Amino acid sequence: MKLPSLLNFVTDDLAIDLGTSRTRVFARGRGIVVNEPSLMAYDMPSREVVAVGLEALELEGRASEDIQIISPLQDGVVADSTFAGKLLSNYLKKARDGRSSISRRVLISVASDASDIEQYALRYASKEAGVSNVHFINKGLVLILGAGIDPDDQRATLVVDVGAGTTTIAAMVHNHLIFTRTLKLGGNDMDKALIDMVKSNHNLHVGPRTAERVKIELGCAVPLDQEQTTMVKGRSAVNGHPEMAFVNSIEIHEAIEPVVARISRAVQDALESLPPEASGDIYDRGIILAGGGSLLTGFDERMMKDTELAVSLTESPARAVIRGLGMLYENPLALRRAILKTD
């Protein structure tokens, strides 16, 4: 009887973009195989996980008091290592598609300025998920690769990635990062600002999904030419009954403006920190935007106004990081340079 090869029990090289809002998994040779919310639902009395990802999202705002909906990641870092491990384990099982329980290599993007504690929490979560051969990858570098920049490009490139929990600003010249900064601010902060605004202006409690819908429909980084309104439904802050209200684009813009302004200021600070020759390159080629938050209406216009530079949006902005991680498997030199050295 012929024994099966050990290679049959080893699945693809994998790459993971473990984001505050969504988790994406790339399998070498198959592309993106998981793209789901970084959410879990668990039963508080038993601490058992009852739903993950899209299923947990459907329960958000609708589940009983015993069911808690959580994201194990906050502001781009692991907040609960145990639940993050369970989330990773679930998504890795989906990515492997029953092929095996082992991966040759797993790449996970991490902010280059992540603290030792933040890196330890992620490594612990990886072990909880059964991942042993894991490499932490500099998020700034893969972000630029995923934005379509040749790693050997001799000119400087600046990319701004606005995610749900963080904003990453990175500049690269010839496969070397010359600037990177992670701001713990992103699309979720806009959602929180909208939740607070609706409560303050309309005495109405709304959830994160409603806030995100409002942001997508009428959120704008610059004032809209014509005032528009949208309806929101929630629980009255006065009597606790179901209720509705109309919110307008003016109050929506005013609510998210402080978040947009802080991101813009961080970008301007980054530009002021660059070497003179790099500044000249970026003057010629402009700023590249990535991340789901960059899709906010008027965000590119706002960046152009505040920086006085050309601004462009990369293809499929929300997938820039996972796309860059996948590209590393085809560029061994870039992969070696992107691995973060950890103790």
Coordinates of C-alpha atoms in Angstrom, one line a residue:
M1 CA 0.0 0.0 0.0
K2 CA 1.4 3.4 -1.1
L3 CA 1.6 6.0 1.7
P4 CA 0.5 9.5 0.8
S5 CA 3.2 12.1 0.5
L6 CA 3.7 14.4 3.5
L7 CA 3.2 17.3 1.1
N8 CA -0.4 16.3 0.7
F9 CA -0.9 17.2 4.3
V10 CA 0.7 20.6 3.9
T11 CA -1.5 23.4 2.5
D12 CA -0.7 26.7 0.8
D13 CA 1.5 29.5 1.9
L14 CA -0.9 31.9 3.5
A15 CA -1.0 35.7 4.2
I16 CA -3.3 37.4 6.7
D17 CA -4.5 41.0 6.9
L18 CA -6.0 41.0 10.4
G19 CA -7.9 44.3 10.5
T20 CA -10.1 46.0 13.0
S21 CA -13.1 45.7 10.7
R22 CA -12.3 42.9 8.4
T23 CA -10.0 39.9 8.1
R24 CA -8.6 38.8 4.8
V25 CA -6.7 35.7 4.0
F26 CA -4.6 35.1 0.9
A27 CA -3.6 31.6 -0.3
R28 CA -0.7 31.4 -2.7
G29 CA -1.9 30.2 -6.0
R30 CA -5.6 30.8 -5.1
G31 CA -5.8 34.5 -4.2
I32 CA -8.0 35.9 -1.5
V33 CA -10.0 33.0 0.0
V34 CA -11.4 34.8 3.1
N35 CA -12.8 38.3 3.4
E36 CA -15.1 38.6 6.4
P37 CA -15.8 40.9 9.4
S38 CA -13.4 40.6 12.3
L39 CA -16.4 39.9 14.6
M40 CA -17.3 37.1 17.0
A41 CA -20.5 36.4 18.9
Y42 CA -20.2 34.5 22.2
D43 CA -22.5 33.3 24.9
M44 CA -21.3 35.2 28.1
P45 CA -22.5 32.6 30.7
S46 CA -20.6 29.7 28.9
R47 CA -18.0 31.8 27.0
E48 CA -18.7 29.6 24.0
V49 CA -18.4 31.2 20.5
V50 CA -21.7 31.0 18.7
A51 CA -21.0 32.9 15.5
V52 CA -18.0 34.3 13.6
G53 CA -17.7 36.8 10.8
L54 CA -20.7 37.4 8.6
E55 CA -22.9 35.4 10.9
A56 CA -21.9 37.5 13.9
L57 CA -22.5 40.6 11.9
E58 CA -26.1 39.6 11.4
L59 CA -26.6 39.2 15.1
E60 CA -25.1 42.7 15.9
G61 CA -27.8 44.8 17.5
R62 CA -30.3 42.0 17.4
A63 CA -29.0 39.3 19.8
S64 CA -30.1 38.7 23.4
E65 CA -28.4 40.2 26.4
D66 CA -26.4 36.9 26.9
I67 CA -24.9 37.1 23.5
Q68 CA -22.0 39.6 23.2
I69 CA -20.7 40.7 19.8
I70 CA -17.1 41.7 19.9
S71 CA -14.1 42.4 17.7
P72 CA -10.9 40.9 19.2
L73 CA -9.0 43.7 17.6
Q74 CA -9.2 47.4 18.6
D75 CA -7.3 50.2 16.9
G76 CA -5.5 47.7 14.7
V77 CA -4.0 45.6 17.5
V78 CA -5.1 42.5 19.4
A79 CA -7.3 43.4 22.4
D80 CA -8.2 39.8 23.4
S81 CA -5.6 37.2 22.4
T82 CA -7.8 34.2 23.2
F83 CA -10.7 35.3 21.1
A84 CA -8.4 36.6 18.4
G85 CA -6.9 33.1 18.3
K86 CA -10.4 31.6 17.9
L87 CA -11.1 34.1 15.1
L88 CA -7.9 33.2 13.3
S89 CA -8.5 29.5 13.8
N90 CA -11.9 29.8 12.2
Y91 CA -10.7 31.8 9.2
L92 CA -7.6 29.6 8.6
K93 CA -9.9 26.5 8.6
K94 CA -11.9 28.2 5.9
A95 CA -8.8 29.2 3.9
R96 CA -7.4 25.6 4.0
D97 CA -10.8 24.3 2.8
G98 CA -10.3 20.9 4.4
R99 CA -7.0 20.4 2.7
S100 CA -4.9 20.1 5.9
S101 CA -4.2 21.7 9.3
I102 CA -0.7 22.8 8.4
S103 CA 0.6 25.7 6.4
R104 CA 4.2 26.0 5.1
R105 CA 4.4 29.7 6.0
V106 CA 2.0 32.3 7.3
L107 CA 2.6 36.1 6.8
I108 CA 0.7 38.6 9.0
S109 CA 0.9 42.3 8.5
V110 CA 1.9 44.4 11.5
A111 CA 2.6 48.1 12.0
S112 CA 6.3 48.6 12.1
D113 CA 5.9 50.8 15.2
A114 CA 3.8 48.2 17.1
S115 CA 4.9 47.8 20.7
D116 CA 6.5 44.6 22.0
I117 CA 3.3 44.0 24.0
E118 CA 1.2 44.3 20.8
Q119 CA 3.4 42.0 18.9
Y120 CA 3.4 39.5 21.8
A121 CA -0.4 39.5 21.8
L122 CA -0.6 38.8 18.1
R123 CA 2.0 36.0 18.4
Y124 CA 0.0 34.5 21.3
A125 CA -3.2 34.6 19.2
S126 CA -1.3 32.9 16.3
K127 CA -0.3 30.1 18.6
E128 CA -3.8 29.8 19.9
A129 CA -4.9 29.4 16.3
G130 CA -2.3 26.6 15.8
V131 CA 0.0 28.7 13.6
S132 CA 3.7 28.0 14.3
N133 CA 5.7 29.2 11.2
V134 CA 4.5 32.8 11.3
H135 CA 6.3 35.9 10.1
F136 CA 5.3 39.4 11.0
I137 CA 5.5 41.7 8.0
N138 CA 6.0 45.4 7.9
K139 CA 2.6 46.8 7.0
G140 CA 3.9 50.0 5.5
L141 CA 6.0 48.1 2.9
V142 CA 3.3 45.7 1.8
L143 CA 0.8 48.6 1.6
I144 CA 3.0 50.3 -0.9
L145 CA 3.5 47.1 -2.9
G146 CA -0.3 46.5 -2.9
A147 CA -0.8 50.0 -4.2
G148 CA 1.0 48.9 -7.4
I149 CA 4.5 50.4 -6.8
D150 CA 7.5 48.5 -8.1
P151 CA 9.7 47.8 -5.1
D152 CA 12.8 48.7 -7.1
D153 CA 11.4 52.1 -8.1
Q154 CA 14.1 54.7 -7.5
R155 CA 11.6 57.5 -6.8
A156 CA 9.9 58.1 -3.5
T157 CA 6.3 57.1 -3.1
L158 CA 3.8 58.1 -0.3
V159 CA 0.8 56.0 0.4
V160 CA -2.0 56.8 3.0
D161 CA -4.1 53.8 4.1
V162 CA -7.3 54.8 6.0
G163 CA -8.6 51.6 7.7
A164 CA -11.3 51.1 10.2
G165 CA -9.2 51.3 13.3
T166 CA -5.9 52.9 12.1
T167 CA -4.5 55.1 9.4
T168 CA -1.0 54.1 8.1
I169 CA 1.2 56.6 6.3
A170 CA 4.2 55.1 4.6
A171 CA 6.9 56.4 2.2
M172 CA 9.4 54.2 0.3
V173 CA 12.4 54.6 -2.0
H174 CA 14.0 51.6 -3.8
N175 CA 12.4 48.9 -1.5
H176 CA 13.4 50.8 1.7
L177 CA 10.9 52.6 3.9
I178 CA 12.0 56.2 4.7
F179 CA 8.9 57.0 6.7
T180 CA 6.1 55.1 8.4
R181 CA 3.6 56.1 11.1
T182 CA 0.4 54.4 12.4
L183 CA -2.3 56.7 13.7
K184 CA -4.9 55.0 15.9
L185 CA -7.7 56.7 14.0
G186 CA -9.9 55.6 11.2
G187 CA -13.4 54.9 9.8
N188 CA -14.7 53.4 13.1
D189 CA -14.0 56.8 14.8
M190 CA -16.2 58.5 12.2
D191 CA -18.9 55.9 13.0
K192 CA -18.6 56.6 16.7
A193 CA -18.8 60.4 16.0
L194 CA -22.0 59.8 14.1
I195 CA -23.5 57.7 16.8
D196 CA -22.8 60.5 19.3
M197 CA -24.2 63.1 17.0
V198 CA -27.5 61.3 16.5
K199 CA -27.9 60.8 20.2
S200 CA -27.1 64.5 20.9
N201 CA -29.1 66.1 18.1
H202 CA -32.0 63.7 17.9
N203 CA -32.2 61.8 21.3
L204 CA -31.9 58.6 19.4
H205 CA -29.6 55.6 20.0
V206 CA -28.4 53.9 16.8
G207 CA -25.9 51.1 16.3
P208 CA -22.6 50.9 14.4
R209 CA -24.2 49.4 11.2
T210 CA -26.6 52.4 11.0
A211 CA -23.8 54.8 11.5
E212 CA -21.7 53.1 8.8
R213 CA -24.6 53.3 6.4
V214 CA -25.1 57.0 7.1
K215 CA -21.3 57.6 6.5
I216 CA -21.4 55.8 3.2
E217 CA -24.6 57.5 2.0
L218 CA -24.0 61.1 3.1
G219 CA -20.6 61.3 4.8
C220 CA -18.2 63.7 3.1
A221 CA -14.8 65.1 3.8
V222 CA -15.8 68.4 2.3
P223 CA -19.2 70.1 2.6
L224 CA -21.7 68.9 0.0
D225 CA -23.0 71.5 -2.5
Q226 CA -26.6 70.7 -1.7
E227 CA -28.0 69.6 1.7
Q228 CA -29.3 66.0 1.7
T229 CA -31.0 64.0 4.4
T230 CA -31.4 60.3 5.3
M231 CA -33.6 58.5 7.7
V232 CA -32.2 56.6 10.7
K233 CA -34.1 54.2 13.1
G234 CA -33.2 53.2 16.6
R235 CA -34.2 53.4 20.3
S236 CA -35.4 56.7 21.8
A237 CA -33.1 58.1 24.5
V238 CA -36.2 59.7 26.1
N239 CA -38.7 56.8 26.5
G240 CA -36.8 53.7 25.2
H241 CA -39.3 53.1 22.3
P242 CA -38.4 52.4 18.7
E243 CA -38.2 55.7 16.8
M244 CA -36.9 57.3 13.7
A245 CA -35.3 60.6 12.8
F246 CA -33.9 62.4 9.7
V247 CA -30.3 63.5 9.8
N248 CA -28.8 66.0 7.2
S249 CA -25.5 66.2 5.4
I250 CA -24.5 69.3 7.3
E251 CA -24.6 67.7 10.8
I252 CA -23.0 64.5 9.3
H253 CA -20.1 66.5 7.9
E254 CA -19.6 68.4 11.2
A255 CA -19.6 65.2 13.2
I256 CA -16.8 63.5 11.2
E257 CA -14.8 66.6 10.4
P258 CA -12.5 66.4 13.5
V259 CA -11.5 62.8 12.5
V260 CA -10.8 63.9 8.9
A261 CA -8.8 66.9 10.1
R262 CA -6.6 64.8 12.3
I263 CA -5.8 62.4 9.5
S264 CA -5.1 65.3 7.2
R265 CA -2.8 66.9 9.7
A266 CA -0.9 63.6 10.1
V267 CA -0.3 63.4 6.4
Q268 CA 1.0 67.0 6.3
D269 CA 3.3 66.2 9.2
A270 CA 4.6 63.2 7.3
L271 CA 5.3 65.4 4.2
E272 CA 7.3 67.8 6.4
S273 CA 9.4 64.9 7.7
L274 CA 10.6 63.6 4.3
P275 CA 14.1 64.2 2.9
P276 CA 14.3 67.0 0.2
E277 CA 14.8 64.7 -2.7
A278 CA 11.9 62.5 -1.7
S279 CA 9.7 65.5 -1.4
G280 CA 10.6 66.4 -5.0
D281 CA 9.6 62.9 -6.1
I282 CA 6.2 63.1 -4.3
Y283 CA 5.6 66.6 -5.7
D284 CA 5.8 65.0 -9.2
R285 CA 3.8 61.8 -8.5
G286 CA 1.5 62.9 -5.7
I287 CA -0.1 60.9 -2.9
I288 CA -1.7 57.5 -3.3
L289 CA -4.7 56.7 -1.1
A290 CA -5.7 53.2 0.1
G291 CA -8.0 51.6 2.6
G292 CA -11.7 51.5 2.9
G293 CA -11.8 54.8 4.7
S294 CA -10.3 56.6 1.7
L295 CA -13.5 55.9 -0.2
L296 CA -15.3 58.5 1.9
T297 CA -16.8 61.0 -0.5
G298 CA -14.6 64.0 -1.1
F299 CA -11.6 62.5 0.9
D300 CA -9.3 62.7 -2.1
E301 CA -10.5 66.3 -2.8
R302 CA -9.8 67.2 0.8
M303 CA -6.3 65.8 0.7
M304 CA -5.5 67.7 -2.5
K305 CA -6.8 70.9 -0.9
D306 CA -4.8 70.5 2.3
T307 CA -1.5 69.2 0.8
E308 CA -1.7 71.0 -2.6
L309 CA -0.5 67.8 -4.3
A310 CA -2.1 65.4 -6.8
V311 CA -4.0 62.6 -5.1
S312 CA -5.0 59.3 -6.6
L313 CA -6.9 56.2 -5.4
T314 CA -5.3 52.8 -5.8
E315 CA -7.3 49.9 -7.3
S316 CA -9.6 48.2 -4.8
P317 CA -8.3 50.4 -1.9
A318 CA -9.5 48.1 0.9
R319 CA -7.5 45.2 -0.5
A320 CA -4.1 47.0 -0.8
V321 CA -2.5 45.3 2.2
I322 CA -3.6 41.8 1.5
R323 CA -2.6 42.3 -2.2
G324 CA 0.9 43.4 -1.1
L325 CA 1.2 40.4 1.2
G326 CA 0.4 38.0 -1.6
M327 CA 3.0 39.7 -3.9
L328 CA 5.8 39.1 -1.4
Y329 CA 5.6 35.3 -2.1
E330 CA 6.7 36.1 -5.7
N331 CA 9.6 38.4 -4.6
P332 CA 11.9 36.6 -2.1
L333 CA 14.2 39.7 -1.7
A334 CA 11.3 42.0 -0.8
L335 CA 9.9 39.3 1.6
R336 CA 13.2 39.1 3.5
R337 CA 13.3 42.8 3.8
A338 CA 9.7 43.1 4.9
I339 CA 10.0 40.6 7.8
L340 CA 10.0 42.4 11.1
K341 CA 12.8 41.3 13.5
T342 CA 11.3 40.2 16.8
D343 CA 12.8 38.8 20.0

